[in-house]
PDB file of C-alpha atoms in Angstrom:
ATOM      1  CA  MET A 594      69.556  54.885  54.522  1.00 49.00           C
ATOM      2  CA  THR A 595      72.163  53.274  52.239  1.00 47.00           C
ATOM      3  CA  GLY A 596      71.810  50.658  49.567  1.00 47.00           C
ATOM      4  CA  GLY A 597      74.118  48.110  51.212  1.00 48.00           C
ATOM      5  CA  SER A 598      72.295  47.827  54.460  1.00 48.00           C
ATOM      6  CA  SER A 599      69.021  48.719  55.977  1.00 48.00           C
ATOM      7  CA  SER A 600      68.265  49.738  59.540  1.00 48.00           C
ATOM      8  CA  LEU A 601      64.670  48.683  59.221  1.00 48.00           C
ATOM      9  CA  PRO A 602      63.655  45.284  60.489  1.00 48.00           C
ATOM     10  CA  ASP A 603      62.789  42.540  58.020  1.00 50.00           C
ATOM     11  CA  SER A 604      59.718  41.297  59.771  1.00 49.00           C
ATOM     12  CA  VAL A 605      56.555  43.260  59.511  1.00 51.00           C
ATOM     13  CA  GLY A 606      55.088  44.408  62.803  1.00 52.00           C
ATOM     14  CA  GLU A 607      58.387  44.857  64.698  1.00 52.00           C
ATOM     15  CA  PRO A 608      58.313  48.159  66.626  1.00 54.00           C
ATOM     16  CA  VAL A 609      60.567  50.979  65.444  1.00 52.00           C
ATOM     17  CA  ARG A 610      61.165  54.495  66.740  1.00 55.00           C
ATOM     18  CA  SER A 611      59.667  57.545  65.144  1.00 53.00           C
ATOM     19  CA  PRO A 612      61.830  59.311  62.577  1.00 54.00           C
ATOM     20  CA  PHE A 613      61.280  62.466  64.673  1.00 55.00           C
ATOM     21  CA  ASP A 614      62.940  60.802  67.712  1.00 54.00           C
ATOM     22  CA  SER A 615      59.829  61.410  69.796  1.00 52.00           C
ATOM     23  CA  PRO A 616      60.101  59.652  73.204  1.00 54.00           C
ATOM     24  CA  THR A 617      56.345  59.609  73.632  1.00 51.00           C
ATOM     25  CA  GLU A 618      55.359  56.764  71.334  1.00 51.00           C
ATOM     26  CA  GLN A 619      56.689  53.965  69.140  1.00 51.00           C
ATOM     27  CA  PHE A 620      55.241  53.022  65.769  1.00 49.00           C
ATOM     28  CA  ARG A 621      54.887  49.736  64.069  1.00 53.00           C
ATOM     29  CA  VAL A 622      56.159  49.209  60.527  1.00 48.00           C
ATOM     30  CA  ALA A 623      52.652  48.356  59.438  1.00 48.00           C
ATOM     31  CA  ASP A 624      51.649  51.906  60.342  1.00 49.00           C
ATOM     32  CA  VAL A 625      54.270  53.348  57.978  1.00 48.00           C
ATOM     33  CA  HIS A 626      53.511  54.083  54.311  1.00 52.00           C
ATOM     34  CA  PRO A 627      53.804  50.881  52.145  1.00 53.00           C
ATOM     35  CA  ASP A 628      56.295  52.477  49.764  1.00 55.00           C
ATOM     36  CA  LEU A 629      58.823  52.645  52.582  1.00 50.00           C
ATOM     37  CA  ILE A 630      58.690  48.854  53.018  1.00 50.00           C
ATOM     38  CA  VAL A 631      59.161  48.203  49.320  1.00 49.00           C
ATOM     39  CA  GLU A 632      62.121  50.546  49.080  1.00 50.00           C
ATOM     40  CA  ALA A 633      63.730  49.016  52.149  1.00 50.00           C
ATOM     41  CA  LYS A 634      63.511  45.462  50.733  1.00 53.00           C
ATOM     42  CA  SER A 635      64.755  46.433  47.272  1.00 54.00           C
ATOM     43  CA  GLY A 636      67.713  48.296  48.707  1.00 53.00           C
ATOM     44  CA  ARG A 637      66.740  51.658  47.147  1.00 52.00           C
ATOM     45  CA  THR A 638      66.961  54.943  48.990  1.00 49.00           C
ATOM     46  CA  ALA A 639      63.840  57.060  49.254  1.00 47.00           C
ATOM     47  CA  ASP A 640      64.204  60.571  47.989  1.00 50.00           C
ATOM     48  CA  THR A 641      61.424  61.855  50.148  1.00 50.00           C
ATOM     49  CA  LYS A 642      60.709  61.448  53.822  1.00 53.00           C
ATOM     50  CA  PRO A 643      58.197  58.781  54.613  1.00 51.00           C
ATOM     51  CA  GLU A 644      54.761  59.999  55.452  1.00 53.00           C
ATOM     52  CA  LEU A 645      53.551  58.626  58.771  1.00 51.00           C
ATOM     53  CA  THR A 646      49.993  57.630  59.188  1.00 54.00           C
ATOM     54  CA  LYS A 647      50.076  58.595  62.872  1.00 60.00           C
ATOM     55  CA  GLU A 648      51.517  61.906  63.966  1.00 66.00           C
ATOM     56  CA  PRO A 649      53.131  62.301  67.413  1.00 68.00           C
ATOM     57  CA  PRO A 650      50.993  64.190  69.991  1.00 67.00           C
ATOM     58  CA  ARG A 651      51.475  67.904  69.820  1.00 66.00           C
ATOM     59  CA  THR A 652      48.534  69.589  71.583  1.00 69.00           C
ATOM     60  CA  ASP A 653      47.115  69.478  75.126  1.00 64.00           C
ATOM     61  CA  GLU A 654      44.173  67.429  73.906  1.00 67.00           C
ATOM     62  CA  GLU A 655      46.449  64.831  72.274  1.00 67.00           C
ATOM     63  CA  LEU A 656      48.574  64.659  75.435  1.00 67.00           C
ATOM     64  CA  GLY A 657      45.503  64.163  77.576  1.00 66.00           C
ATOM     65  CA  LEU A 658      45.713  67.566  79.327  1.00 63.00           C
ATOM     66  CA  ASP A 659      42.678  69.637  80.253  1.00 60.00           C
ATOM     67  CA  PRO A 660      43.209  73.071  78.689  1.00 59.00           C
ATOM     68  CA  ASP A 661      40.713  74.655  81.100  1.00 61.00           C
ATOM     69  CA  VAL A 662      42.803  73.841  84.219  1.00 60.00           C
ATOM     70  CA  PRO A 663      45.506  76.528  84.772  1.00 61.00           C
ATOM     71  CA  LEU A 664      49.034  75.567  85.611  1.00 57.00           C
ATOM     72  CA  TYR A 665      50.235  75.950  89.244  1.00 58.00           C
ATOM     73  CA  SER A 666      52.733  78.641  88.317  1.00 60.00           C
ATOM     74  CA  GLU A 667      50.017  80.676  86.570  1.00 62.00           C
ATOM     75  CA  LEU A 668      47.639  80.229  89.517  1.00 59.00           C
ATOM     76  CA  LYS A 669      50.323  81.226  92.074  1.00 60.00           C
ATOM     77  CA  ASN A 670      51.276  84.364  90.170  1.00 64.00           C
ATOM     78  CA  SER A 671      47.641  85.435  89.929  1.00 63.00           C
ATOM     79  CA  ILE A 672      47.206  85.498  93.766  1.00 62.00           C
ATOM     80  CA  PRO A 673      48.531  88.705  95.421  1.00 63.00           C
ATOM     81  CA  GLY A 674      51.201  88.000  98.045  1.00 60.00           C
ATOM     82  CA  ALA A 675      51.514  84.294  97.224  1.00 55.00           C
ATOM     83  CA  ALA A 676      54.938  84.729  95.659  1.00 55.00           C
ATOM     84  CA  GLN A 677      56.271  86.594  98.697  1.00 57.00           C
ATOM     85  CA  GLN A 678      54.876  83.994 101.107  1.00 56.00           C
ATOM     86  CA  SER A 679      56.453  81.175  99.181  1.00 54.00           C
ATOM     87  CA  ALA A 680      59.766  83.048  98.961  1.00 55.00           C
ATOM     88  CA  ALA A 681      59.953  83.686 102.746  1.00 52.00           C
ATOM     89  CA  PRO A 682      60.385  80.003 103.764  1.00 56.00           C
ATOM     90  CA  ALA A 683      62.988  79.616 101.073  1.00 53.00           C
ATOM     91  CA  ALA A 684      64.912  82.598 102.423  1.00 51.00           C
ATOM     92  CA  GLU A 685      64.643  81.289 105.987  1.00 56.00           C
ATOM     93  CA  SER A 686      65.867  77.864 104.940  1.00 56.00           C
ATOM     94  CA  ALA A 687      68.767  79.448 103.040  1.00 52.00           C
ATOM     95  CA  SER A 688      69.671  81.545 106.076  1.00 52.00           C
ATOM     96  CA  ALA A 689      69.481  78.513 108.336  1.00 51.00           C
ATOM     97  CA  ALA A 690      71.690  76.580 105.964  1.00 51.00           C
ATOM     98  CA  THR A 691      74.183  79.426 105.871  1.00 52.00           C
ATOM     99  CA  TYR A 692      74.538  79.512 109.658  1.00 48.00           C
ATOM    100  CA  ALA A 693      74.055  75.813 110.273  1.00 50.00           C
ATOM    101  CA  PHE A 694      77.745  75.444 111.094  1.00 49.00           C
ATOM    102  CA  ALA A 695      77.802  78.274 113.658  1.00 49.00           C
ATOM    103  CA  SER A 696      76.863  77.948 117.321  1.00 57.00           C
ATOM    104  CA  ILE A 697      75.622  81.557 117.481  1.00 60.00           C
ATOM    105  CA  PRO A 698      72.832  82.613 115.059  1.00 60.00           C
ATOM    106  CA  ALA A 699      73.052  85.747 112.993  1.00 62.00           C
ATOM    107  CA  ALA A 700      72.095  88.983 114.744  1.00 61.00           C
ATOM    108  CA  PRO A 701      68.637  90.287 113.777  1.00 63.00           C
ATOM    109  CA  PRO A 702      68.489  93.468 111.704  1.00 60.00           C
ATOM    110  CA  GLY A 703      68.541  96.701 113.691  1.00 57.00           C
ATOM    111  CA  ALA A 704      70.183  95.187 116.779  1.00 52.00           C
ATOM    112  CA  THR A 705      73.726  96.348 116.126  1.00 53.00           C
ATOM    113  CA  GLU A 706      73.684  99.433 118.396  1.00 52.00           C
ATOM    114  CA  PRO A 707      75.430  98.674 121.718  1.00 54.00           C
ATOM    115  CA  THR A 708      73.444  98.996 124.935  1.00 52.00           C
ATOM    116  CA  THR A 709      76.167 101.132 126.511  1.00 52.00           C
ATOM    117  CA  ARG A 710      75.458 103.856 123.947  1.00 52.00           C
ATOM    118  CA  LEU A 711      71.774 103.767 124.880  1.00 48.00           C
ATOM    119  CA  ARG A 712      72.593 104.113 128.558  1.00 52.00           C
ATOM    120  CA  ARG A 713      75.012 106.944 127.781  1.00 52.00           C
ATOM    121  CA  ARG A 714      72.277 108.771 125.870  1.00 54.00           C
ATOM    122  CA  GLY A 715      69.990 108.531 128.887  1.00 50.00           C
ATOM    123  CA  ASP A 716      72.744 109.899 131.156  1.00 50.00           C
ATOM    124  CA  ASP A 717      73.407 112.801 128.776  1.00 66.00           C
ATOM    125  CA  ARG A 718      69.930 114.171 129.375  1.00 80.00           C
ATOM    126  CA  ARG A 719      70.674 115.327 132.943  1.00 85.00           C
ATOM    127  CA  GLY A 720      69.792 118.967 132.458  1.00 89.00           C
ATOM    128  CA  THR A 721      71.026 121.104 135.376  1.00 94.00           C
ATOM    129  CA  LEU A 722      71.374 118.149 137.759  1.00 94.00           C
ATOM    130  CA  ASP A 723      75.185 118.184 137.817  1.00 95.00           C
ATOM    131  CA  LEU A 724      75.227 121.956 138.314  1.00 96.00           C
ATOM    132  CA  GLY A 725      72.820 121.605 141.245  1.00 96.00           C
ATOM    133  CA  LEU A 726      74.974 118.898 142.833  1.00 97.00           C
ATOM    134  CA  LEU A 727      78.033 121.129 142.468  1.00 97.00           C
ATOM    135  CA  LEU A 728      76.207 123.934 144.275  1.00 97.00           C
ATOM    136  CA  LEU A 729      75.138 121.500 146.999  1.00 97.00           C
ATOM    137  CA  ARG A 730      78.741 120.346 147.473  1.00 97.00           C
ATOM    138  CA  LEU A 731      79.968 123.928 147.715  1.00 98.00           C
ATOM    139  CA  VAL A 732      77.425 124.723 150.434  1.00 97.00           C
ATOM    140  CA  ILE A 733      78.123 121.553 152.457  1.00 97.00           C
ATOM    141  CA  GLY A 734      81.892 121.568 151.998  1.00 97.00           C
ATOM    142  CA  GLY A 735      82.187 125.303 152.586  1.00 97.00           C
ATOM    143  CA  THR A 736      80.232 125.078 155.857  1.00 97.00           C
ATOM    144  CA  PHE A 737      82.437 122.301 157.235  1.00 97.00           C
ATOM    145  CA  ILE A 738      85.642 123.986 156.027  1.00 97.00           C
ATOM    146  CA  TYR A 739      84.568 127.114 157.889  1.00 97.00           C
ATOM    147  CA  HIS A 740      83.972 125.214 161.158  1.00 96.00           C
ATOM    148  CA  GLY A 741      87.133 123.148 160.696  1.00 96.00           C
ATOM    149  CA  LEU A 742      89.281 126.242 160.340  1.00 97.00           C
ATOM    150  CA  GLN A 743      87.670 127.719 163.448  1.00 96.00           C
ATOM    151  CA  LYS A 744      88.634 124.645 165.483  1.00 95.00           C
ATOM    152  CA  MET A 745      92.045 124.072 163.887  1.00 94.00           C
ATOM    153  CA  THR A 746      93.463 127.593 163.522  1.00 94.00           C
ATOM    154  CA  GLY A 747      91.137 129.883 165.442  1.00 94.00           C
ATOM    155  CA  TRP A 748      90.152 131.806 162.282  1.00 95.00           C
ATOM    156  CA  PHE A 749      86.741 133.429 161.940  1.00 94.00           C
ATOM    157  CA  HIS A 750      86.556 134.035 165.696  1.00 93.00           C
ATOM    158  CA  GLY A 751      87.000 130.325 166.412  1.00 94.00           C
ATOM    159  CA  PRO A 752      88.252 128.678 169.624  1.00 94.00           C
ATOM    160  CA  GLY A 753      91.350 127.138 168.029  1.00 95.00           C
ATOM    161  CA  LEU A 754      92.631 123.677 168.869  1.00 95.00           C
ATOM    162  CA  ASP A 755      93.173 124.394 172.571  1.00 94.00           C
ATOM    163  CA  GLY A 756      89.743 125.927 172.961  1.00 95.00           C
ATOM    164  CA  THR A 757      88.199 122.938 171.164  1.00 95.00           C
ATOM    165  CA  LYS A 758      89.889 120.529 173.607  1.00 95.00           C
ATOM    166  CA  ALA A 759      88.557 122.502 176.581  1.00 95.00           C
ATOM    167  CA  MET A 760      85.078 122.670 175.076  1.00 94.00           C
ATOM    168  CA  MET A 761      84.900 118.910 174.567  1.00 93.00           C
ATOM    169  CA  GLU A 762      86.284 118.161 178.020  1.00 93.00           C
ATOM    170  CA  ASN A 763      83.644 120.417 179.613  1.00 93.00           C
ATOM    171  CA  GLY A 764      80.983 118.757 177.459  1.00 91.00           C
ATOM    172  CA  GLY A 765      81.659 115.347 178.917  1.00 92.00           C
ATOM    173  CA  TRP A 766      83.727 113.840 176.117  1.00 94.00           C
ATOM    174  CA  LYS A 767      86.393 111.305 177.046  1.00 93.00           C
ATOM    175  CA  GLN A 768      89.948 111.712 175.736  1.00 93.00           C
ATOM    176  CA  PRO A 769      89.426 115.323 174.596  1.00 93.00           C
ATOM    177  CA  ASP A 770      92.950 115.643 173.170  1.00 92.00           C
ATOM    178  CA  ILE A 771      92.266 112.950 170.584  1.00 93.00           C
ATOM    179  CA  THR A 772      88.622 113.763 169.944  1.00 93.00           C
ATOM    180  CA  ALA A 773      89.362 117.482 169.382  1.00 95.00           C
ATOM    181  CA  ILE A 774      91.982 116.673 166.733  1.00 95.00           C
ATOM    182  CA  LEU A 775      89.707 114.120 165.034  1.00 94.00           C
ATOM    183  CA  LEU A 776      86.863 116.628 164.999  1.00 95.00           C
ATOM    184  CA  ALA A 777      88.928 119.487 163.479  1.00 96.00           C
ATOM    185  CA  VAL A 778      90.682 117.276 160.891  1.00 96.00           C
ATOM    186  CA  GLY A 779      87.423 115.534 159.970  1.00 96.00           C
ATOM    187  CA  GLU A 780      85.538 118.770 159.353  1.00 97.00           C
ATOM    188  CA  LEU A 781      88.358 120.474 157.421  1.00 97.00           C
ATOM    189  CA  GLY A 782      89.509 117.469 155.380  1.00 97.00           C
ATOM    190  CA  GLY A 783      86.009 116.139 154.707  1.00 97.00           C
ATOM    191  CA  GLY A 784      84.801 119.575 153.612  1.00 98.00           C
ATOM    192  CA  ILE A 785      87.668 119.988 151.128  1.00 98.00           C
ATOM    193  CA  LEU A 786      87.066 116.536 149.607  1.00 98.00           C
ATOM    194  CA  VAL A 787      83.342 117.187 149.269  1.00 98.00           C
ATOM    195  CA  VAL A 788      83.962 120.485 147.458  1.00 98.00           C
ATOM    196  CA  LEU A 789      86.336 118.723 145.043  1.00 97.00           C
ATOM    197  CA  GLY A 790      83.998 115.759 144.667  1.00 97.00           C
ATOM    198  CA  LEU A 791      86.782 113.309 145.495  1.00 96.00           C
ATOM    199  CA  ALA A 792      86.123 110.050 147.391  1.00 96.00           C
ATOM    200  CA  THR A 793      82.689 111.480 148.030  1.00 96.00           C
ATOM    201  CA  PRO A 794      81.074 108.502 149.832  1.00 96.00           C
ATOM    202  CA  LEU A 795      83.925 108.363 152.388  1.00 96.00           C
ATOM    203  CA  ALA A 796      84.287 112.136 152.780  1.00 97.00           C
ATOM    204  CA  ALA A 797      80.554 112.737 153.135  1.00 97.00           C
ATOM    205  CA  GLY A 798      80.338 109.713 155.443  1.00 97.00           C
ATOM    206  CA  ALA A 799      82.926 111.274 157.774  1.00 97.00           C
ATOM    207  CA  LEU A 800      80.987 114.560 157.797  1.00 97.00           C
ATOM    208  CA  LEU A 801      77.729 112.713 158.492  1.00 97.00           C
ATOM    209  CA  ALA A 802      79.251 110.887 161.471  1.00 97.00           C
ATOM    210  CA  ILE A 803      80.640 114.182 162.882  1.00 97.00           C
ATOM    211  CA  ILE A 804      77.388 116.104 162.550  1.00 97.00           C
ATOM    212  CA  LEU A 805      75.362 113.225 164.018  1.00 97.00           C
ATOM    213  CA  ASP A 806      77.608 113.184 167.075  1.00 96.00           C
ATOM    214  CA  ALA A 807      77.207 116.961 167.388  1.00 95.00           C
ATOM    215  CA  TRP A 808      73.421 116.554 167.112  1.00 95.00           C
ATOM    216  CA  MET A 809      73.332 113.888 169.852  1.00 95.00           C
ATOM    217  CA  TRP A 810      75.661 115.917 172.054  1.00 93.00           C
ATOM    218  CA  LYS A 811      73.537 119.073 171.945  1.00 92.00           C
ATOM    219  CA  GLN A 812      70.327 117.094 172.245  1.00 92.00           C
ATOM    220  CA  SER A 813      71.573 115.382 175.414  1.00 90.00           C
ATOM    221  CA  MET A 814      72.293 118.691 177.192  1.00 89.00           C
ATOM    222  CA  VAL A 815      68.637 119.466 177.938  1.00 86.00           C
ATOM    223  CA  PRO A 816      65.702 117.035 178.174  1.00 86.00           C
ATOM    224  CA  GLY A 817      63.111 117.295 175.400  1.00 86.00           C
ATOM    225  CA  PHE A 818      63.428 117.931 171.701  1.00 86.00           C
ATOM    226  CA  GLN A 819      65.750 120.899 171.140  1.00 87.00           C
ATOM    227  CA  TYR A 820      65.080 121.624 167.459  1.00 87.00           C
ATOM    228  CA  LYS A 821      63.910 125.215 168.049  1.00 85.00           C
ATOM    229  CA  ALA A 822      65.190 125.768 171.586  1.00 83.00           C
ATOM    230  CA  LYS A 823      66.252 129.340 172.328  1.00 82.00           C
ATOM    231  CA  ASP A 824      69.802 128.719 173.572  1.00 81.00           C
ATOM    232  CA  ASN A 825      70.473 125.171 172.374  1.00 84.00           C
ATOM    233  CA  ASN A 826      68.587 124.622 169.127  1.00 88.00           C
ATOM    234  CA  LEU A 827      69.360 121.791 166.669  1.00 92.00           C
ATOM    235  CA  GLU A 828      68.061 123.390 163.496  1.00 93.00           C
ATOM    236  CA  LEU A 829      71.443 123.825 161.792  1.00 93.00           C
ATOM    237  CA  GLU A 830      72.660 120.339 162.742  1.00 94.00           C
ATOM    238  CA  SER A 831      69.405 118.751 161.523  1.00 95.00           C
ATOM    239  CA  VAL A 832      69.619 120.531 158.158  1.00 95.00           C
ATOM    240  CA  LEU A 833      73.265 119.501 157.728  1.00 96.00           C
ATOM    241  CA  VAL A 834      72.411 115.862 158.525  1.00 97.00           C
ATOM    242  CA  GLY A 835      69.736 115.946 155.808  1.00 96.00           C
ATOM    243  CA  ILE A 836      71.762 117.527 153.014  1.00 96.00           C
ATOM    244  CA  VAL A 837      74.872 115.410 153.681  1.00 97.00           C
ATOM    245  CA  SER A 838      72.673 112.295 153.506  1.00 97.00           C
ATOM    246  CA  VAL A 839      71.216 113.516 150.214  1.00 96.00           C
ATOM    247  CA  LEU A 840      74.691 114.031 148.777  1.00 96.00           C
ATOM    248  CA  MET A 841      75.753 110.516 149.720  1.00 96.00           C
ATOM    249  CA  LEU A 842      72.676 108.955 148.103  1.00 95.00           C
ATOM    250  CA  THR A 843      72.708 111.050 144.913  1.00 95.00           C
ATOM    251  CA  GLY A 844      76.438 111.240 144.216  1.00 95.00           C
ATOM    252  CA  PRO A 845      78.585 114.304 143.488  1.00 96.00           C
ATOM    253  CA  GLY A 846      77.632 114.502 139.784  1.00 95.00           C
ATOM    254  CA  ARG A 847      79.857 114.873 136.734  1.00 94.00           C
ATOM    255  CA  LEU A 848      81.300 118.229 137.744  1.00 96.00           C
ATOM    256  CA  SER A 849      83.589 116.493 140.226  1.00 96.00           C
ATOM    257  CA  LEU A 850      86.823 114.522 140.426  1.00 97.00           C
ATOM    258  CA  ASP A 851      84.706 111.394 140.922  1.00 95.00           C
ATOM    259  CA  ARG A 852      83.009 111.850 137.540  1.00 94.00           C
ATOM    260  CA  ASN A 853      84.401 108.541 136.202  1.00 93.00           C
ATOM    261  CA  ARG A 854      83.251 106.609 139.267  1.00 93.00           C
ATOM    262  CA  GLY A 855      79.956 104.781 139.407  1.00 92.00           C
ATOM    263  CA  TRP A 856      78.848 106.582 142.564  1.00 91.00           C
ATOM    264  CA  ALA A 857      79.178 109.968 140.826  1.00 93.00           C
ATOM    265  CA  THR A 858      76.027 109.537 138.722  1.00 92.00           C
ATOM    266  CA  ARG A 859      74.562 106.116 139.607  1.00 91.00           C
ATOM    267  CA  PRO A 860      75.168 105.503 143.346  1.00 93.00           C
ATOM    268  CA  PHE A 861      73.758 102.246 144.666  1.00 92.00           C
ATOM    269  CA  LEU A 862      75.074  99.602 147.040  1.00 93.00           C
ATOM    270  CA  GLY A 863      78.467 101.217 147.752  1.00 92.00           C
ATOM    271  CA  SER A 864      76.990 104.588 148.663  1.00 95.00           C
ATOM    272  CA  LEU A 865      74.194 102.956 150.655  1.00 95.00           C
ATOM    273  CA  ALA A 866      76.749 100.892 152.594  1.00 96.00           C
ATOM    274  CA  ALA A 867      78.788 104.048 153.335  1.00 96.00           C
ATOM    275  CA  PHE A 868      75.632 105.798 154.553  1.00 97.00           C
ATOM    276  CA  VAL A 869      74.724 102.979 156.951  1.00 97.00           C
ATOM    277  CA  ALA A 870      78.353 102.674 158.150  1.00 97.00           C
ATOM    278  CA  ALA A 871      78.501 106.426 158.915  1.00 97.00           C
ATOM    279  CA  ILE A 872      75.372 106.219 161.079  1.00 97.00           C
ATOM    280  CA  ALA A 873      76.684 103.153 162.899  1.00 97.00           C
ATOM    281  CA  ALA A 874      80.098 104.800 163.467  1.00 97.00           C
ATOM    282  CA  ALA A 875      78.455 107.938 164.905  1.00 97.00           C
ATOM    283  CA  ILE A 876      76.357 105.924 167.358  1.00 96.00           C
ATOM    284  CA  LEU A 877      79.262 103.756 168.505  1.00 96.00           C
ATOM    285  CA  ALA A 878      81.585 106.775 168.890  1.00 95.00           C
ATOM    286  CA  TYR A 879      79.015 108.611 170.974  1.00 96.00           C
ATOM    287  CA  ILE A 880      78.426 105.594 173.217  1.00 95.00           C
ATOM    288  CA  TYR A 881      82.154 104.933 173.703  1.00 94.00           C
ATOM    289  CA  LEU A 882      83.453 108.525 173.999  1.00 94.00           C
ATOM    290  CA  HIS A 883      80.478 110.244 175.658  1.00 93.00           C
ATOM    291  CA  GLY A 884      77.736 107.888 176.777  1.00 90.00           C
ATOM    292  CA  GLY A 885      74.226 108.594 177.998  1.00 88.00           C
ATOM    293  CA  ASN A 886      70.851 108.792 176.292  1.00 89.00           C
ATOM    294  CA  PRO A 887      70.620 111.743 173.893  1.00 90.00           C
ATOM    295  CA  LEU A 888      66.871 111.294 173.491  1.00 87.00           C
ATOM    296  CA  THR A 889      65.890 111.905 177.096  1.00 85.00           C
ATOM    297  CA  GLY A 890      62.504 113.569 177.341  1.00 80.00           C
ATOM    298  CA  ILE A 891      61.441 112.770 173.777  1.00 82.00           C
ATOM    299  CA  GLY A 892      58.313 110.614 173.678  1.00 73.00           C
ATOM    300  CA  PRO A 893      58.969 106.879 174.133  1.00 75.00           C
ATOM    301  CA  PHE A 894      62.741 107.436 174.515  1.00 71.00           C
ATOM    302  CA  ASP A 895      62.360 109.204 177.882  1.00 61.00           C
TER     303      ASP A 895
END
């Protein structure tokens, strides 16, 4: 305060603010010590701070708080797991706010490994499967190469191309000149491709059609099933039909020139379609170039 002016009101009872600038309560001048009023009217400055008759609230009781009721923060911290549960929604809301602008949500943790790597791991555990398929191809391809060279060149005590034409003409085949060439080329070329594992569905399909026609031809020579007949048995042809079919439906494996093709390790619709087409081609070729019922004398087909 200064002597020339006074900030206190002249009228007694007008509310004034606490000298401690407390926002909680206002005091009336009548509640202040009387000496302060006298000094204010006389224009003298007090050397000491006025003593208030009413102190501002300082404790929980004065503020009207119950000291026995714990605060929410204290109660939350005393419960195990409550802090983590309350932090999880906050983290989720923060994450949602972070990606609110994006059309694709964030990838969940642990889902970064591509599925192609998982499939490749499964394919790696093939054991000796590819080695077994290589051996199967060598047996099939080598057998047909042997018979193809017999018919084409006359090697290995074979009939040669001329003898093959005569054999087919005597066996009732139409157009023996063309059929003999197709037979020799099909066996030799298909056998080489199967050994290499190249274009396996087509190569094995050609071999399957050839051996099916040979099976039907020998079966039609004598009535009844000729599987173990003494002079005209079908055991070799039946085994070749089975293993060529297996090769078409399993694929050549990774130890082949087709190793980067889907049918090498995971044959499905393409190989199945080639298998069905080979059977259909064998039946149609036999009907058109030979004719007759190859199943005469066998149960209901008689």
